[in-house]
Amino acid sequence: MMYKTVQMANKKGIFVQASLERMMKCGVGICGSCCVNDDLACRDGTVFDGDHLSQKSEFGHSHRTKSGILEEI
């Protein structure tokens, strides 16, 4: 749902921010379980702007399990 919302907003030229929900084990960026490509949700913020997220190949195409393993959706 977040992916579609960001896509629609970007298509219409509307600035949008999205809050990503990720499992955060350490909260300081050491474990990497909350990463979205090269961004860490715990360190870089859970809120990202839509343009930034649209450039990430993982956004809308995969998620991480509780153990931090990347899985396709």
Short mmCIF file of N, CA and C in Angstrom, two decimals:
data_model
loop_
_atom_site.label_atom_id
_atom_site.label_comp_id
_atom_site.label_asym_id
_atom_site.label_seq_id
_atom_site.Cartn_x
_atom_site.Cartn_y
_atom_site.Cartn_z
N MET A 1 0.82 -1.18 0.00
CA MET A 1 0.00 0.00 0.00
C MET A 1 0.87 1.26 0.00
N MET A 2 1.93 1.26 0.78
CA MET A 2 2.82 2.41 0.84
C MET A 2 3.47 2.65 -0.52
N TYR A 3 3.86 1.57 -1.18
CA TYR A 3 4.51 1.66 -2.49
C TYR A 3 3.57 2.32 -3.51
N LYS A 4 2.33 1.88 -3.55
CA LYS A 4 1.34 2.43 -4.49
C LYS A 4 1.06 3.91 -4.20
N THR A 5 0.98 4.27 -2.93
CA THR A 5 0.73 5.65 -2.55
C THR A 5 1.87 6.55 -3.01
N VAL A 6 3.09 6.12 -2.80
CA VAL A 6 4.26 6.89 -3.23
C VAL A 6 4.28 7.01 -4.75
N GLN A 7 3.99 5.91 -5.45
CA GLN A 7 3.95 5.94 -6.91
C GLN A 7 2.92 6.95 -7.42
N MET A 8 1.71 6.91 -6.87
CA MET A 8 0.65 7.81 -7.31
C MET A 8 1.00 9.27 -7.03
N ALA A 9 1.55 9.55 -5.86
CA ALA A 9 1.92 10.92 -5.51
C ALA A 9 3.02 11.44 -6.44
N ASN A 10 4.03 10.62 -6.69
CA ASN A 10 5.11 11.04 -7.58
C ASN A 10 4.61 11.28 -8.99
N LYS A 11 3.69 10.45 -9.45
CA LYS A 11 3.13 10.58 -10.79
C LYS A 11 2.38 11.91 -10.95
N LYS A 12 1.71 12.35 -9.87
CA LYS A 12 0.94 13.60 -9.90
C LYS A 12 1.76 14.81 -9.46
N GLY A 13 3.04 14.59 -9.14
CA GLY A 13 3.91 15.69 -8.73
C GLY A 13 3.65 16.18 -7.32
N ILE A 14 3.09 15.33 -6.48
CA ILE A 14 2.79 15.69 -5.09
C ILE A 14 3.93 15.21 -4.20
N PHE A 15 4.44 16.12 -3.36
CA PHE A 15 5.48 15.73 -2.41
C PHE A 15 4.87 14.82 -1.36
N VAL A 16 5.51 13.70 -1.12
CA VAL A 16 5.00 12.74 -0.14
C VAL A 16 6.15 12.20 0.69
N GLN A 17 5.86 11.91 1.95
CA GLN A 17 6.81 11.24 2.82
C GLN A 17 6.17 9.94 3.29
N ALA A 18 6.98 8.91 3.45
CA ALA A 18 6.48 7.62 3.88
C ALA A 18 7.27 7.13 5.09
N SER A 19 6.56 6.59 6.05
CA SER A 19 7.19 6.03 7.24
C SER A 19 7.31 4.52 7.05
N LEU A 20 8.53 4.02 7.02
CA LEU A 20 8.77 2.60 6.80
C LEU A 20 8.77 1.85 8.12
N GLU A 21 8.09 0.74 8.13
CA GLU A 21 8.05 -0.11 9.31
C GLU A 21 9.03 -1.26 9.10
N ARG A 22 10.06 -1.29 9.88
CA ARG A 22 11.07 -2.34 9.80
C ARG A 22 11.36 -2.86 11.19
N MET A 23 11.73 -4.13 11.26
CA MET A 23 12.15 -4.73 12.51
C MET A 23 13.52 -4.14 12.86
N MET A 24 13.61 -3.49 14.02
CA MET A 24 14.87 -2.86 14.43
C MET A 24 15.43 -3.60 15.64
N LYS A 25 16.48 -4.35 15.41
CA LYS A 25 17.07 -5.14 16.49
C LYS A 25 17.96 -4.29 17.39
N CYS A 26 18.89 -3.55 16.79
CA CYS A 26 19.85 -2.82 17.61
C CYS A 26 19.48 -1.35 17.78
N GLY A 27 18.85 -0.75 16.77
CA GLY A 27 18.44 0.64 16.84
C GLY A 27 19.53 1.65 16.55
N VAL A 28 20.74 1.20 16.21
CA VAL A 28 21.83 2.13 15.93
C VAL A 28 22.54 1.84 14.60
N GLY A 29 22.05 0.90 13.83
CA GLY A 29 22.61 0.64 12.50
C GLY A 29 23.69 -0.41 12.42
N ILE A 30 23.91 -1.15 13.47
CA ILE A 30 24.98 -2.16 13.46
C ILE A 30 24.52 -3.47 12.82
N CYS A 31 23.31 -3.92 13.15
CA CYS A 31 22.87 -5.25 12.71
C CYS A 31 22.42 -5.30 11.26
N GLY A 32 21.92 -4.19 10.71
CA GLY A 32 21.49 -4.16 9.31
C GLY A 32 20.14 -4.79 9.04
N SER A 33 19.39 -5.14 10.07
CA SER A 33 18.10 -5.80 9.84
C SER A 33 17.03 -4.83 9.35
N CYS A 34 17.26 -3.54 9.45
CA CYS A 34 16.27 -2.56 9.03
C CYS A 34 16.65 -1.84 7.74
N CYS A 35 17.61 -2.38 7.00
CA CYS A 35 18.08 -1.66 5.82
C CYS A 35 17.12 -1.76 4.64
N VAL A 36 17.09 -0.69 3.88
CA VAL A 36 16.39 -0.61 2.60
C VAL A 36 17.47 -0.16 1.61
N ASN A 37 18.00 -1.11 0.86
CA ASN A 37 19.18 -0.89 0.05
C ASN A 37 20.30 -0.35 0.93
N ASP A 38 20.74 0.89 0.72
CA ASP A 38 21.85 1.41 1.52
C ASP A 38 21.40 2.31 2.67
N ASP A 39 20.11 2.46 2.88
CA ASP A 39 19.58 3.27 3.98
C ASP A 39 19.20 2.37 5.15
N LEU A 40 19.44 2.86 6.35
CA LEU A 40 19.03 2.14 7.56
C LEU A 40 17.88 2.90 8.20
N ALA A 41 16.75 2.24 8.36
CA ALA A 41 15.57 2.90 8.91
C ALA A 41 15.81 3.40 10.33
N CYS A 42 16.61 2.68 11.11
CA CYS A 42 16.85 3.09 12.50
C CYS A 42 17.75 4.31 12.59
N ARG A 43 18.73 4.41 11.71
CA ARG A 43 19.70 5.50 11.78
C ARG A 43 19.33 6.68 10.88
N ASP A 44 18.88 6.39 9.67
CA ASP A 44 18.59 7.45 8.70
C ASP A 44 17.16 7.97 8.83
N GLY A 45 16.39 7.36 9.69
CA GLY A 45 15.03 7.81 9.93
C GLY A 45 14.01 6.86 9.35
N THR A 46 12.92 6.68 10.02
CA THR A 46 11.88 5.81 9.47
C THR A 46 11.05 6.55 8.43
N VAL A 47 11.15 7.88 8.39
CA VAL A 47 10.40 8.67 7.42
C VAL A 47 11.35 9.11 6.31
N PHE A 48 10.97 8.75 5.07
CA PHE A 48 11.76 9.09 3.89
C PHE A 48 10.85 9.77 2.88
N ASP A 49 11.41 10.65 2.04
CA ASP A 49 10.54 11.26 1.03
C ASP A 49 10.35 10.30 -0.14
N GLY A 50 9.25 10.48 -0.84
CA GLY A 50 8.84 9.56 -1.89
C GLY A 50 9.83 9.45 -3.03
N ASP A 51 10.45 10.58 -3.42
CA ASP A 51 11.43 10.54 -4.51
C ASP A 51 12.61 9.65 -4.13
N HIS A 52 13.04 9.75 -2.90
CA HIS A 52 14.17 8.95 -2.42
C HIS A 52 13.80 7.47 -2.42
N LEU A 53 12.62 7.13 -1.93
CA LEU A 53 12.19 5.73 -1.87
C LEU A 53 11.99 5.14 -3.26
N SER A 54 11.52 5.94 -4.20
CA SER A 54 11.29 5.44 -5.56
C SER A 54 12.57 4.96 -6.22
N GLN A 55 13.70 5.47 -5.78
CA GLN A 55 14.99 5.08 -6.35
C GLN A 55 15.53 3.79 -5.74
N LYS A 56 14.89 3.27 -4.71
CA LYS A 56 15.36 2.07 -4.02
C LYS A 56 14.73 0.82 -4.63
N SER A 57 15.55 -0.12 -5.04
CA SER A 57 15.04 -1.33 -5.70
C SER A 57 14.28 -2.25 -4.74
N GLU A 58 14.57 -2.18 -3.45
CA GLU A 58 13.88 -3.03 -2.48
C GLU A 58 12.49 -2.50 -2.13
N PHE A 59 12.28 -1.21 -2.25
CA PHE A 59 11.01 -0.59 -1.83
C PHE A 59 9.87 -1.08 -2.72
N GLY A 60 8.90 -1.74 -2.10
CA GLY A 60 7.74 -2.25 -2.81
C GLY A 60 7.93 -3.60 -3.47
N HIS A 61 9.15 -4.14 -3.41
CA HIS A 61 9.43 -5.41 -4.08
C HIS A 61 9.91 -6.49 -3.13
N SER A 62 10.31 -6.12 -1.92
CA SER A 62 10.80 -7.11 -0.97
C SER A 62 10.56 -6.61 0.46
N HIS A 63 10.69 -7.52 1.39
CA HIS A 63 10.61 -7.17 2.81
C HIS A 63 11.62 -8.03 3.57
N ARG A 64 11.81 -7.70 4.82
CA ARG A 64 12.74 -8.48 5.64
C ARG A 64 11.97 -9.24 6.71
N THR A 65 12.41 -10.48 6.94
CA THR A 65 11.79 -11.29 7.99
C THR A 65 12.26 -10.80 9.35
N LYS A 66 11.76 -11.38 10.41
CA LYS A 66 12.18 -10.99 11.76
C LYS A 66 13.66 -11.24 11.99
N SER A 67 14.22 -12.20 11.26
CA SER A 67 15.65 -12.48 11.40
C SER A 67 16.50 -11.60 10.50
N GLY A 68 15.86 -10.74 9.69
CA GLY A 68 16.60 -9.81 8.84
C GLY A 68 16.87 -10.32 7.44
N ILE A 69 16.33 -11.49 7.09
CA ILE A 69 16.54 -12.06 5.76
C ILE A 69 15.63 -11.36 4.75
N LEU A 70 16.20 -10.97 3.63
CA LEU A 70 15.46 -10.29 2.57
C LEU A 70 14.65 -11.29 1.77
N GLU A 71 13.34 -11.03 1.62
CA GLU A 71 12.45 -11.91 0.86
C GLU A 71 11.69 -11.08 -0.17
N GLU A 72 11.51 -11.63 -1.36
CA GLU A 72 10.69 -10.98 -2.38
C GLU A 72 9.22 -11.08 -1.99
N ILE A 73 8.43 -10.08 -2.39
CA ILE A 73 7.00 -10.16 -2.12
C ILE A 73 6.26 -10.62 -3.35
#
